[in-house]
Coordinates of C-alpha atoms and ligand atoms in Angstrom, one line a residue:
Chain Y
M1 CA -35.1 14.1 0.2
P2 CA -38.1 11.9 0.9
E3 CA -41.5 13.5 0.8
P4 CA -42.9 14.3 4.2
R5 CA -45.6 11.8 5.3
R6 CA -48.9 13.4 4.5
W7 CA -52.3 11.7 4.2
W8 CA -52.9 12.8 0.7
N9 CA -49.8 11.0 -0.4
S10 CA -51.4 7.6 0.4
L11 CA -51.5 5.4 -2.6
R12 CA -54.9 4.0 -1.5
L13 CA -56.4 7.5 -1.2
R14 CA -55.0 8.6 -4.5
L15 CA -56.3 5.6 -6.3
T16 CA -59.7 6.1 -4.7
V17 CA -59.8 9.7 -5.7
G18 CA -58.6 8.8 -9.2
V19 CA -61.3 6.2 -9.6
S20 CA -64.0 8.7 -8.3
V21 CA -62.9 11.4 -10.7
L22 CA -62.9 9.0 -13.5
I23 CA -66.4 7.8 -12.8
A24 CA -67.6 11.4 -12.4
V25 CA -66.1 12.5 -15.7
L26 CA -67.5 9.5 -17.5
G27 CA -70.9 9.9 -15.9
L28 CA -71.1 13.6 -16.7
G29 CA -69.9 12.9 -20.2
M30 CA -72.6 10.3 -20.6
L31 CA -75.2 12.9 -19.4
V32 CA -74.0 15.5 -21.8
Y33 CA -74.0 13.0 -24.6
I34 CA -77.5 11.9 -23.9
A35 CA -78.7 15.4 -23.6
N36 CA -77.4 16.2 -27.0
V37 CA -78.3 13.2 -29.1
P38 CA -80.8 13.9 -31.9
Y39 CA -84.3 13.3 -30.6
W40 CA -85.1 10.4 -33.1
A41 CA -82.3 8.4 -31.7
V42 CA -83.8 8.1 -28.4
T43 CA -87.4 8.1 -29.5
L44 CA -89.1 4.8 -28.9
H45 CA -91.9 3.5 -30.9
S46 CA -95.0 4.2 -29.1
P47 CA -98.7 3.6 -29.7
Q48 CA -99.2 7.4 -29.4
P49 CA -96.9 9.2 -31.7
Q50 CA -97.2 12.3 -29.6
T51 CA -95.6 10.6 -26.7
Q52 CA -91.9 11.0 -26.3
V53 CA -90.0 8.7 -24.0
F54 CA -86.7 9.7 -22.5
I55 CA -84.4 7.3 -21.1
A56 CA -82.7 9.0 -18.2
P57 CA -80.1 7.5 -15.9
G58 CA -81.6 5.6 -13.1
G59 CA -84.7 4.6 -14.9
T60 CA -87.3 5.3 -17.5
S61 CA -89.1 8.5 -17.3
V62 CA -92.1 8.9 -19.4
S63 CA -93.2 12.4 -19.9
P64 CA -96.7 13.3 -21.0
P65 CA -97.0 15.1 -24.4
P66 CA -96.9 18.8 -23.8
A67 CA -100.0 20.8 -24.4
N68 CA -98.5 23.2 -26.8
E69 CA -97.1 20.5 -29.0
P70 CA -98.0 20.6 -32.6
A71 CA -100.2 18.1 -34.3
A72 CA -99.8 14.4 -33.6
G73 CA -97.8 12.1 -35.8
I74 CA -94.8 14.4 -35.7
V75 CA -92.3 14.1 -32.9
V76 CA -91.2 17.5 -31.9
P77 CA -87.5 18.0 -31.3
G78 CA -86.7 19.8 -28.0
V79 CA -88.2 19.5 -24.7
S80 CA -89.5 21.8 -22.2
L81 CA -87.3 23.7 -19.6
R82 CA -88.9 21.8 -16.8
E83 CA -88.1 18.5 -18.3
Q84 CA -84.5 19.6 -19.0
A85 CA -84.1 20.6 -15.4
N86 CA -85.5 17.2 -14.3
F87 CA -83.2 15.4 -16.6
W88 CA -80.1 17.2 -15.1
R89 CA -81.2 16.9 -11.6
Y90 CA -81.8 13.1 -11.8
G91 CA -78.8 12.6 -14.0
L92 CA -76.5 14.4 -11.7
L93 CA -77.9 12.5 -8.7
G94 CA -77.2 9.2 -10.5
V95 CA -73.7 10.2 -11.3
A96 CA -73.1 11.2 -7.7
V97 CA -74.4 7.8 -6.5
M98 CA -72.1 6.1 -9.0
V99 CA -69.2 8.1 -7.8
A100 CA -69.9 7.3 -4.2
V101 CA -70.4 3.6 -4.8
G102 CA -67.3 3.5 -7.1
A103 CA -65.2 5.3 -4.5
L104 CA -66.1 3.0 -1.8
A105 CA -65.5 0.0 -3.9
A106 CA -62.2 1.3 -5.1
Y107 CA -61.2 2.1 -1.5
I108 CA -61.9 -1.4 -0.4
L109 CA -60.5 -3.1 -3.5
V110 CA -57.2 -1.1 -3.5
G111 CA -56.8 -1.8 0.2
Y112 CA -57.2 -5.4 -0.5
L113 CA -54.7 -5.4 -3.3
L114 CA -52.2 -3.4 -1.2
R115 CA -52.5 -5.9 1.6
S116 CA -49.4 -7.9 0.5
L117 CA -47.5 -4.6 0.1
E118 CA -48.5 -3.7 3.7
S119 CA -47.3 -7.0 5.1
L120 CA -44.0 -6.7 3.1
R121 CA -43.6 -3.2 4.7
R122 CA -44.3 -4.6 8.1
T123 CA -41.8 -7.4 7.7
V124 CA -39.1 -5.2 6.3
S125 CA -39.5 -2.6 9.1
A126 CA -39.3 -5.3 11.7
L127 CA -35.9 -6.5 10.4
S128 CA -33.1 -6.0 12.8
P129 CA -29.4 -6.1 11.8
D130 CA -28.5 -8.8 14.3
A131 CA -31.1 -11.3 13.1
L132 CA -31.3 -10.7 9.4
P133 CA -33.1 -13.5 7.5
L134 CA -31.3 -14.9 4.5
R135 CA -34.4 -14.0 2.4
L136 CA -38.0 -12.7 2.9
P137 CA -41.0 -14.9 2.6
T138 CA -43.3 -14.5 -0.5
F139 CA -46.1 -11.9 -0.1
G140 CA -49.2 -12.3 -2.2
R141 CA -49.4 -13.3 -5.9
E142 CA -49.0 -9.8 -7.3
Q143 CA -46.1 -9.7 -9.7
E144 CA -45.1 -6.2 -8.7
V145 CA -44.9 -7.1 -5.0
Q146 CA -42.9 -10.2 -5.8
E147 CA -40.5 -8.2 -7.8
L148 CA -40.1 -5.8 -4.9
T149 CA -39.5 -8.8 -2.6
A150 CA -36.9 -10.2 -5.0
A151 CA -35.2 -6.8 -5.0
Y152 CA -35.1 -6.8 -1.2
N153 CA -33.7 -10.3 -1.2
R154 CA -30.9 -9.3 -3.5
F155 CA -30.2 -6.4 -1.2
L156 CA -30.3 -8.7 1.8
R157 CA -27.7 -11.0 0.2
K158 CA -25.4 -8.1 -0.3
V159 CA -25.9 -7.0 3.3
H160 CA -25.2 -10.5 4.5
H161 CA -22.0 -10.7 2.4
L162 CA -20.8 -7.5 3.9
L163 CA -21.8 -8.4 7.4
D164 CA -20.1 -11.7 7.1
A165 CA -16.9 -10.0 6.0
Q166 CA -17.0 -7.7 8.9
R167 CA -17.8 -10.4 11.5
R168 CA -15.0 -12.5 10.1
F169 CA -12.7 -9.6 10.3
A170 CA -13.6 -9.0 13.9
A171 CA -13.3 -12.7 14.8
D172 CA -10.1 -13.2 13.0
A173 CA -8.6 -10.0 14.4
A174 CA -9.5 -11.0 17.9
H175 CA -8.3 -14.6 17.4
E176 CA -5.0 -13.5 15.8
L177 CA -4.2 -10.6 18.0
R178 CA -4.8 -12.4 21.3
S179 CA -1.5 -14.3 21.3
P180 CA 0.8 -11.4 20.4
L181 CA -1.1 -9.2 22.8
S182 CA -0.6 -11.6 25.6
T183 CA 3.1 -11.8 24.7
L184 CA 3.3 -8.1 24.7
R185 CA 1.7 -7.8 28.1
M186 CA 4.2 -10.3 29.4
Q187 CA 7.1 -8.3 28.0
F188 CA 5.7 -5.2 29.5
G189 CA 5.4 -7.0 32.8
V190 CA 9.1 -8.0 32.6
L191 CA 10.1 -4.5 31.8
R192 CA 8.3 -3.2 34.8
H193 CA 11.1 -4.5 37.0
P194 CA 14.1 -3.4 35.0
E195 CA 16.4 -3.7 38.0
S196 CA 16.2 -7.5 37.7
L197 CA 17.3 -7.4 34.0
T198 CA 20.8 -7.0 32.5
P199 CA 21.1 -4.3 29.9
A200 CA 21.3 -6.9 27.2
E201 CA 18.1 -8.5 28.4
R202 CA 16.3 -5.2 28.4
Q203 CA 17.5 -4.5 24.9
Q204 CA 16.5 -8.0 23.8
T205 CA 13.0 -7.6 25.3
L206 CA 12.5 -4.2 23.6
S207 CA 13.5 -5.6 20.2
D208 CA 11.3 -8.6 20.8
M209 CA 8.4 -6.3 21.6
E210 CA 9.1 -4.4 18.4
A211 CA 9.0 -7.7 16.4
V212 CA 5.7 -8.7 18.0
L213 CA 4.2 -5.3 17.2
D214 CA 5.4 -5.5 13.6
G215 CA 3.7 -8.9 13.4
M216 CA 0.5 -7.4 14.7
V217 CA 0.5 -4.5 12.3
Q218 CA 1.1 -7.0 9.4
T219 CA -1.8 -9.2 10.6
V220 CA -4.2 -6.2 10.9
E221 CA -3.2 -5.0 7.4
S222 CA -3.8 -8.4 5.9
L223 CA -7.1 -8.8 7.6
L224 CA -8.2 -5.4 6.5
L225 CA -7.3 -6.2 2.9
L226 CA -9.2 -9.5 3.2
A227 CA -12.3 -7.7 4.6
Q228 CA -12.3 -5.0 1.9
E229 CA -14.7 -5.0 -1.0
P230 CA -13.2 -4.4 -4.4
T231 CA -13.4 -0.8 -5.5
P232 CA -12.6 -0.8 -9.2
A233 CA -13.2 3.0 -9.2
T234 CA -9.7 3.6 -8.1
W235 CA -8.1 1.1 -10.5
Q236 CA -5.5 2.1 -13.0
D237 CA -3.5 0.6 -15.8
V238 CA -0.7 -1.3 -14.1
R239 CA 2.5 -2.3 -15.9
L240 CA 3.2 -5.6 -14.2
A241 CA 6.9 -5.8 -15.1
D242 CA 7.6 -2.6 -13.2
L243 CA 5.5 -3.7 -10.3
V244 CA 7.3 -7.1 -10.1
R245 CA 10.7 -5.4 -10.3
T246 CA 9.8 -3.1 -7.4
V247 CA 8.7 -6.1 -5.3
L248 CA 11.8 -8.1 -6.3
A249 CA 13.9 -5.3 -4.9
D250 CA 12.1 -5.5 -1.6
V251 CA 12.4 -9.3 -1.3
R252 CA 16.0 -9.5 -2.4
P253 CA 17.5 -8.9 1.1
L254 CA 15.5 -11.8 2.5
A255 CA 16.6 -14.0 -0.4
Q256 CA 20.2 -13.1 0.1
S257 CA 20.1 -13.8 3.9
K258 CA 18.6 -17.2 3.1
G259 CA 21.0 -17.9 0.3
V260 CA 18.3 -18.1 -2.3
A261 CA 18.8 -16.9 -5.9
L262 CA 16.1 -14.6 -7.4
E263 CA 15.7 -14.5 -11.2
A264 CA 13.2 -12.7 -13.3
D265 CA 12.1 -12.9 -16.9
L266 CA 9.5 -10.2 -17.5
A267 CA 7.7 -9.3 -20.7
P268 CA 7.8 -5.5 -20.6
E269 CA 4.5 -4.5 -22.2
V270 CA 2.0 -6.5 -20.1
V271 CA -0.6 -4.2 -18.6
V272 CA -3.6 -5.1 -16.5
R273 CA -6.2 -3.0 -14.8
G274 CA -6.1 -3.0 -11.0
E275 CA -5.0 -1.5 -7.8
P276 CA -1.2 -1.4 -7.8
R277 CA -0.9 -1.7 -4.0
W278 CA -3.0 -4.9 -4.0
L279 CA -1.2 -6.4 -7.0
A280 CA 2.1 -5.7 -5.2
V281 CA 0.7 -7.6 -2.2
V282 CA 0.0 -10.6 -4.4
V283 CA 3.5 -10.6 -5.9
R284 CA 5.2 -10.1 -2.6
N285 CA 3.4 -12.9 -0.9
L286 CA 4.2 -15.4 -3.6
L287 CA 7.8 -14.3 -3.7
E288 CA 8.2 -14.4 0.1
N289 CA 6.8 -17.8 0.3
A290 CA 9.0 -19.1 -2.5
V291 CA 12.1 -17.7 -0.6
R292 CA 11.0 -18.7 2.9
Y293 CA 10.0 -22.3 2.2
N294 CA 13.3 -22.9 0.4
S295 CA 16.7 -24.0 1.4
A296 CA 20.1 -22.3 1.0
G297 CA 21.3 -22.6 -2.6
G298 CA 17.7 -22.8 -3.8
Q299 CA 16.3 -20.7 -6.7
V300 CA 13.2 -18.6 -7.3
H301 CA 12.2 -17.7 -10.8
V302 CA 9.5 -15.2 -11.8
R303 CA 8.2 -15.2 -15.3
L304 CA 5.7 -12.7 -16.8
T305 CA 4.1 -13.3 -20.2
A306 CA 0.9 -12.5 -22.0
Q307 CA -1.1 -15.4 -23.4
G308 CA -4.5 -15.4 -25.0
G309 CA -5.8 -12.1 -23.5
Q310 CA -4.4 -13.0 -20.1
A311 CA -1.4 -11.8 -18.2
V312 CA 0.4 -14.9 -16.8
L313 CA 2.7 -14.5 -13.8
R314 CA 4.5 -17.7 -12.8
V315 CA 6.6 -17.9 -9.6
S316 CA 8.5 -21.1 -9.4
D317 CA 10.9 -22.2 -6.7
T318 CA 13.2 -25.2 -6.0
G319 CA 12.1 -25.2 -2.4
W320 CA 10.5 -27.7 0.0
G321 CA 7.4 -28.3 -2.0
I322 CA 3.9 -28.8 -0.6
P323 CA 2.6 -32.2 0.3
E324 CA -0.4 -33.3 -1.8
E325 CA -2.6 -33.5 1.3
E326 CA -1.9 -29.9 2.2
Q327 CA -2.4 -28.4 -1.2
P328 CA -6.2 -28.1 -0.9
F329 CA -5.8 -26.0 2.2
I330 CA -3.0 -23.6 1.5
F331 CA -5.3 -20.8 0.2
Q332 CA -7.4 -20.9 3.4
R333 CA -6.9 -18.3 6.0
F334 CA -4.6 -19.3 8.9
F335 CA -3.6 -22.6 7.3
R336 CA 0.1 -23.3 7.7
G337 CA 2.0 -26.4 6.5
E338 CA 3.5 -28.8 8.9
Q339 CA 7.0 -27.8 7.7
A340 CA 6.2 -24.1 7.5
R341 CA 5.7 -23.9 11.3
R342 CA 9.5 -23.6 11.7
V343 CA 9.2 -20.2 10.1
E344 CA 7.3 -17.2 11.4
G345 CA 4.0 -16.4 9.7
N346 CA 0.3 -16.6 10.3
G347 CA -1.1 -18.3 7.2
L348 CA -2.8 -15.3 5.7
G349 CA -0.5 -14.8 2.7
L350 CA -2.1 -17.1 0.2
A351 CA -5.6 -16.3 1.4
L352 CA -4.8 -12.7 0.5
V353 CA -3.3 -13.7 -2.8
E354 CA -6.4 -15.7 -3.7
A355 CA -8.9 -13.0 -2.7
L356 CA -7.1 -10.1 -4.4
V357 CA -6.6 -12.0 -7.6
R358 CA -10.2 -13.0 -7.6
H359 CA -11.2 -9.3 -7.1
H360 CA -9.2 -8.5 -10.2
G361 CA -11.0 -11.1 -12.2
G362 CA -8.1 -13.5 -12.3
R363 CA -7.2 -16.9 -11.0
V364 CA -4.3 -18.5 -9.0
S365 CA -3.2 -22.1 -9.1
V366 CA -0.5 -24.2 -7.7
Q367 CA 1.6 -27.2 -8.8
S368 CA 4.0 -28.7 -6.3
T369 CA 6.1 -31.7 -5.6
V370 CA 7.7 -32.3 -2.2
G371 CA 11.4 -32.0 -2.4
K372 CA 11.4 -30.5 -5.9
G373 CA 9.6 -27.2 -5.5
S374 CA 6.4 -25.3 -6.3
V375 CA 5.0 -23.3 -9.1
F376 CA 2.3 -20.7 -8.4
T377 CA 0.5 -19.3 -11.5
V378 CA -1.5 -16.1 -11.5
T379 CA -3.6 -15.1 -14.5
L380 CA -5.2 -11.7 -14.8
P381 CA -7.3 -10.3 -17.7
L382 CA -5.1 -8.2 -20.0
Q383 CA -5.9 -4.6 -20.2
A384 CA -4.0 -3.7 -23.4
A385 CA -0.8 -4.8 -25.1
G386 CA 1.7 -2.0 -25.4
V387 CA 1.1 1.4 -23.9
Chain U
M1 CA 12.8 -24.0 41.7
R2 CA 14.0 -24.8 38.3
I3 CA 11.8 -24.9 35.3
L4 CA 12.5 -26.3 31.8
L5 CA 10.5 -24.3 29.3
V6 CA 10.0 -26.0 26.0
E7 CA 8.8 -23.3 23.6
D8 CA 9.9 -22.6 20.1
H9 CA 8.5 -19.1 19.6
A10 CA 11.5 -17.1 20.6
P11 CA 10.0 -13.8 21.8
L12 CA 7.4 -15.6 23.9
A13 CA 10.0 -18.0 25.3
R14 CA 12.2 -15.1 26.3
A15 CA 9.3 -13.1 27.9
L16 CA 8.3 -16.2 29.8
Q17 CA 11.8 -16.9 30.9
L18 CA 12.4 -13.4 32.2
G19 CA 8.9 -13.1 33.7
L20 CA 9.2 -16.4 35.6
R21 CA 12.7 -15.5 36.7
Q22 CA 11.3 -12.4 38.2
Q23 CA 9.0 -14.7 40.2
G24 CA 12.0 -16.4 41.6
Y25 CA 12.3 -19.3 39.3
T26 CA 15.3 -20.4 37.4
V27 CA 14.2 -21.1 33.8
D28 CA 16.0 -22.9 31.0
V29 CA 14.6 -22.7 27.5
A30 CA 14.6 -25.5 25.0
A31 CA 13.3 -24.7 21.5
T32 CA 13.0 -28.3 20.2
L33 CA 12.2 -31.7 21.6
E34 CA 15.7 -32.7 21.1
D35 CA 17.1 -29.8 23.1
A36 CA 14.5 -30.6 25.8
R37 CA 15.6 -34.3 26.0
Y38 CA 19.2 -33.3 26.3
A39 CA 18.5 -30.7 29.0
L40 CA 16.4 -33.2 31.0
S41 CA 19.1 -35.9 30.8
I42 CA 21.9 -33.7 32.0
S43 CA 20.2 -31.7 34.8
S44 CA 17.3 -32.1 37.1
Y45 CA 14.2 -29.9 37.0
D46 CA 11.3 -29.3 39.3
I47 CA 8.8 -28.8 36.5
V48 CA 8.5 -28.8 32.7
V49 CA 6.4 -26.3 30.9
L50 CA 5.8 -27.8 27.5
D51 CA 4.5 -26.3 24.2
L52 CA 2.9 -28.9 21.9
R53 CA 3.6 -27.8 18.4
L54 CA 7.4 -28.0 18.1
P55 CA 9.5 -27.9 15.0
D56 CA 10.7 -31.5 15.4
G57 CA 7.6 -33.1 16.7
H58 CA 4.7 -33.1 19.1
G59 CA 5.0 -32.3 22.8
F60 CA 3.1 -35.4 23.7
A61 CA 6.1 -37.4 22.6
L62 CA 8.2 -35.7 25.3
C63 CA 5.4 -36.3 27.9
R64 CA 5.5 -40.0 27.2
W65 CA 9.2 -40.1 27.1
L66 CA 9.4 -38.4 30.5
R67 CA 6.8 -40.5 32.0
A68 CA 8.7 -43.6 30.9
R69 CA 11.7 -42.3 32.7
D70 CA 10.6 -40.4 35.8
E71 CA 7.1 -40.5 37.1
R72 CA 7.2 -37.6 39.5
L73 CA 8.4 -34.6 37.5
P74 CA 5.4 -32.3 37.0
I75 CA 4.5 -31.4 33.4
L76 CA 2.5 -28.4 32.5
I77 CA 1.3 -28.2 28.9
L78 CA 1.2 -24.6 27.6
T79 CA -0.3 -24.5 24.1
A80 CA -2.6 -22.8 21.7
L81 CA -4.3 -26.1 20.9
D82 CA -7.6 -25.9 22.6
R83 CA -9.7 -28.7 21.2
P84 CA -11.1 -31.1 23.8
E85 CA -9.3 -34.0 22.1
D86 CA -6.0 -32.3 22.6
I87 CA -6.6 -31.6 26.2
I88 CA -7.7 -35.2 26.9
E89 CA -4.8 -36.7 25.0
G90 CA -2.3 -34.4 26.8
L91 CA -3.5 -35.2 30.2
D92 CA -3.6 -38.9 29.4
A93 CA -0.1 -38.7 28.0
G94 CA 1.0 -37.8 31.5
A95 CA 0.7 -34.1 31.8
D96 CA -0.4 -32.7 35.2
D97 CA -2.0 -29.6 33.9
Y98 CA -3.1 -28.2 30.6
V99 CA -3.1 -24.4 30.0
V100 CA -4.4 -22.9 26.8
K101 CA -2.5 -19.9 25.4
P102 CA -2.7 -17.0 25.6
V103 CA -2.1 -17.0 29.3
E104 CA -1.5 -14.3 31.8
L105 CA 1.8 -14.7 33.5
P106 CA 0.4 -14.5 37.1
V107 CA -2.0 -17.3 36.2
L108 CA 0.7 -19.4 34.7
A109 CA 2.9 -18.7 37.8
A110 CA 0.0 -19.7 40.1
R111 CA -0.5 -23.0 38.2
I112 CA 3.2 -23.7 38.4
R113 CA 3.2 -23.0 42.1
A114 CA 0.3 -25.4 42.6
L115 CA 2.0 -28.2 40.7
L116 CA 5.3 -27.6 42.6
R117 CA 3.4 -27.7 45.8
R118 CA 1.7 -31.0 45.0
A119 CA 4.9 -32.6 44.0
A120 CA 6.8 -31.5 47.1
P121 CA 6.8 -33.4 50.4
N122 CA 5.2 -30.4 52.1
P123 CA 2.2 -29.4 50.0
Q124 CA 1.0 -26.4 52.1
P125 CA 0.3 -23.2 50.1
V126 CA 1.8 -21.2 53.0
L127 CA 4.8 -22.8 54.7
E128 CA 5.1 -22.4 58.4
W129 CA 7.5 -23.6 61.0
R130 CA 8.3 -22.3 64.4
G131 CA 7.2 -18.8 63.8
L132 CA 8.7 -18.7 60.4
R133 CA 6.1 -18.1 57.7
L134 CA 6.6 -18.2 54.0
D135 CA 4.0 -17.3 51.4
P136 CA 5.3 -18.3 47.9
A137 CA 2.2 -16.7 46.2
S138 CA 2.8 -13.2 47.5
R139 CA 6.6 -13.8 47.9
Q140 CA 6.6 -12.6 51.5
A141 CA 8.1 -14.1 54.6
W142 CA 7.6 -13.3 58.3
L143 CA 9.5 -14.3 61.4
N144 CA 7.3 -14.2 64.5
G145 CA 5.0 -11.8 62.7
E146 CA 7.7 -9.5 61.6
P147 CA 8.2 -9.2 57.9
L148 CA 11.5 -10.6 56.6
H149 CA 13.3 -9.0 53.7
L150 CA 14.8 -11.7 51.6
T151 CA 16.3 -11.5 48.1
T152 CA 14.8 -13.5 45.4
R153 CA 17.5 -16.2 45.7
Q154 CA 17.3 -16.3 49.5
F155 CA 13.6 -16.7 49.2
A156 CA 13.9 -19.5 46.7
L157 CA 16.5 -21.2 48.9
L158 CA 14.3 -21.0 52.0
E159 CA 11.3 -22.2 50.1
Y160 CA 13.2 -25.2 48.7
L161 CA 14.4 -26.1 52.2
M162 CA 11.0 -25.7 53.7
R163 CA 9.3 -27.8 51.0
H164 CA 11.6 -30.7 51.9
P165 CA 11.6 -30.5 55.7
G166 CA 13.8 -33.0 57.5
R167 CA 15.6 -34.1 54.4
V168 CA 19.3 -33.6 53.9
I169 CA 19.8 -31.6 50.8
S170 CA 23.2 -31.4 49.2
A171 CA 24.8 -28.1 48.1
E172 CA 24.8 -29.4 44.5
E173 CA 21.1 -30.0 44.6
L174 CA 20.4 -26.5 45.9
L175 CA 22.7 -25.1 43.3
E176 CA 21.0 -27.0 40.5
H177 CA 17.5 -26.2 41.5
I178 CA 17.9 -22.6 42.5
W179 CA 20.7 -21.3 40.3
G180 CA 20.3 -23.7 37.4
A181 CA 22.4 -23.1 34.4
E182 CA 23.7 -19.9 35.9
A183 CA 25.4 -21.8 38.7
D184 CA 29.1 -21.7 39.0
P185 CA 30.1 -25.0 40.6
F186 CA 33.5 -23.7 41.7
T187 CA 32.3 -21.0 44.1
N188 CA 30.9 -21.2 47.6
T189 CA 27.7 -19.5 46.5
I190 CA 25.5 -21.8 48.7
R191 CA 27.6 -21.3 51.8
V192 CA 27.4 -17.6 51.4
H193 CA 23.7 -17.6 50.8
I194 CA 23.0 -19.9 53.7
H195 CA 25.1 -17.7 55.9
L196 CA 23.2 -14.6 54.9
L197 CA 19.9 -16.4 55.3
R198 CA 20.8 -17.6 58.8
R199 CA 21.7 -14.1 59.8
K200 CA 18.3 -12.8 58.7
L201 CA 16.6 -15.7 60.5
G202 CA 18.7 -15.1 63.6
D203 CA 19.7 -18.7 63.5
D204 CA 22.8 -19.9 65.3
P205 CA 24.7 -22.6 63.4
K206 CA 25.8 -24.2 66.6
H207 CA 22.2 -24.6 67.9
P208 CA 20.1 -24.3 64.7
R209 CA 16.4 -23.6 65.0
F210 CA 15.9 -23.7 61.3
I211 CA 18.8 -24.7 59.1
Q212 CA 21.2 -27.3 60.1
T213 CA 24.6 -27.8 58.4
L214 CA 25.7 -31.4 58.0
P215 CA 29.4 -31.1 57.0
G216 CA 30.1 -33.0 53.8
A217 CA 26.5 -33.9 53.3
G218 CA 24.5 -30.7 53.0
Y219 CA 21.8 -28.8 54.7
R220 CA 18.6 -29.8 56.5
F221 CA 15.6 -27.7 57.4
A222 CA 13.8 -28.6 60.6
P223 CA 16.4 -30.6 62.4
P224 CA 14.9 -34.0 63.5
E225 CA 15.4 -33.7 67.2
E226 CA 12.6 -31.1 67.0
E227 CA 9.1 -31.9 66.2
S228 CA 8.1 -30.7 62.8
H229 CA 4.6 -29.7 62.2
A230 CA 4.6 -29.0 58.6
Ligands
ATP401 N1 6.4 -21.6 -2.2 C1 6.0 -22.5 -1.3 N2 6.7 -23.6 -1.0 C2 6.3 -24.5 -0.1 N3 5.3 -24.3 0.7 C3 4.5 -23.2 0.5 C4 4.8 -22.3 -0.5 N4 3.9 -21.3 -0.4 C5 3.0 -21.6 0.5 N5 3.4 -22.8 1.1 C6 2.7 -23.5 2.2 O1 1.4 -22.9 2.2 C7 1.1 -22.4 3.6 C8 0.3 -21.2 3.5 O2 1.0 -20.1 3.0 P1 0.6 -18.6 3.3 O3 1.5 -17.7 2.5 O4 -0.9 -18.5 3.2 O5 0.9 -18.5 4.9 P2 2.4 -18.4 5.6 O6 3.4 -18.2 4.5 O7 2.5 -19.6 6.4 O8 2.2 -17.2 6.5 P3 2.1 -15.6 6.1 O9 2.3 -15.6 4.6 O10 0.8 -15.2 6.5 O11 3.3 -15.0 6.8 C9 2.5 -22.2 4.1 O12 2.4 -22.3 5.5 C10 3.3 -23.3 3.5 O13 3.1 -24.5 4.2
MG402 MG1 3.2 -16.6 3.2

């Protein structure tokens, strides 16, 4: 809960009051001290030994020798009541003046020092989310203010990062969903006049619509995953061999229908830390690509090992391979190879793989030769060997 | 009117085919450039709707190939490629129109109508002759102000005839352009349809006002002894 905005919470006022109190305390202390020092310490040599000279705040006060003083030559300790009252009156007045002057000076000085803070405040409160600057300008030379500005800038960077991800998601989603939506609308339009269709055509249109919808769901899920920030809080120890085996079972029907053989060689005790769902997406995309961009009679081999503190997952295929000039682009969103256009897809698979592996602190790389096949290698930091 | 749709994305191709068919067109689909070339060499079409990114090459190749063969056949490019360079190259390769996907079916149909109109001898948006009025955009017809109720095929037949007034059109041509691949060459489909159409138009074959039969040759809309003001 933030403090309510009250005038006495102002830093400027508090510093001013603080300085005033300090001056008052010091001034009074000084008076008390002076009032209690032994008389000889403040006695000045004087041509007339009977004469005592007090130094009071604000000036020199010379008091005449009292009438009832004892004989000359001896300085008598103690002063008369009247003189004491005078001392305190003038002393206190002096302290009051000092406090007033000090307070004013402090008020002005603190205001001056807080100027850069004030302009920082004004700049920050004028920020609007649709025109966020990349960084704030520098305010004043004060180190504290600069540190505050730097902290704001770090925050701004994070906000930009997040906003970018969200904007990208919105743009990508709009871009990617427009085509299937327009196809869907056309299909709906066709079904609006069912009398002009044969039952087989109606059936075909319905299953086409289903396929288009499935594709849209897939696209949205991929984009959402890409837009997400990593949340290691939900991560767990994942036994990669089990995960790969589950995904293999999912991909097997596709491989069988394409006439591609799937083989696996999985070290059982390789454990990484991560989100099982995401890691499954990584493995599935690599396996699907290896099967899809492959010809009948081809092979796909998955190998899982642990090497030097890293889990290494290698998916190799004897498929079409990727031309050298395409290789730099395959991890970009929406990139699809010239050959791959024959097959359905939207070019998000490897972008997802790359982003998810990076979130998990790992790396993915590719080696490929056209006509021979491709090898995708994912390395992830090992959590522990043997559980 | 018969359309060749060259599109490799099967669900979209099927939706377009059915949608355009509901608008009265006959649509053949080719999924590759090779299929398209084959279809074009064995049958005649009124318009080609062409996707650019095809599994066996670029649609521009088909454009150039077609232009080298036949200079009239309208080509409408329908593609997701929306860069200015693509549009310029497409139109320069011989396309008559360039439509960027995604497209709404009514818009596509209107563009197809416009191209067909321009390619036909009679380029009027609404066809009129002797009190017979035909509006291909709204798919309505009137005879002396009275609405005519025509089936899709009858409408297409009448439109084709009215687009080519004064020309003798063979039954084969009508069959090819209106029935397309669905045509059965061994039936008297055309005779039956012309007969029904005449009945609705109140046309007497002996003294035709609209459709004249030229035995052995075909049919002719707007017989020449009358003045045509198309
Ligand atoms: N194993 C592979 N063999 C050959 N080419 C591949 C392989 N994996 C990826 N590619 C190439 O990289 C491109 C990008 O792959 P990516 O997985 O990102 O998209 P996609 O498979 O085309 O579509 P999506 O995965 O979104 O359905 C592919 O289009 C293909 O050209
Ligand atoms: Mg993929």
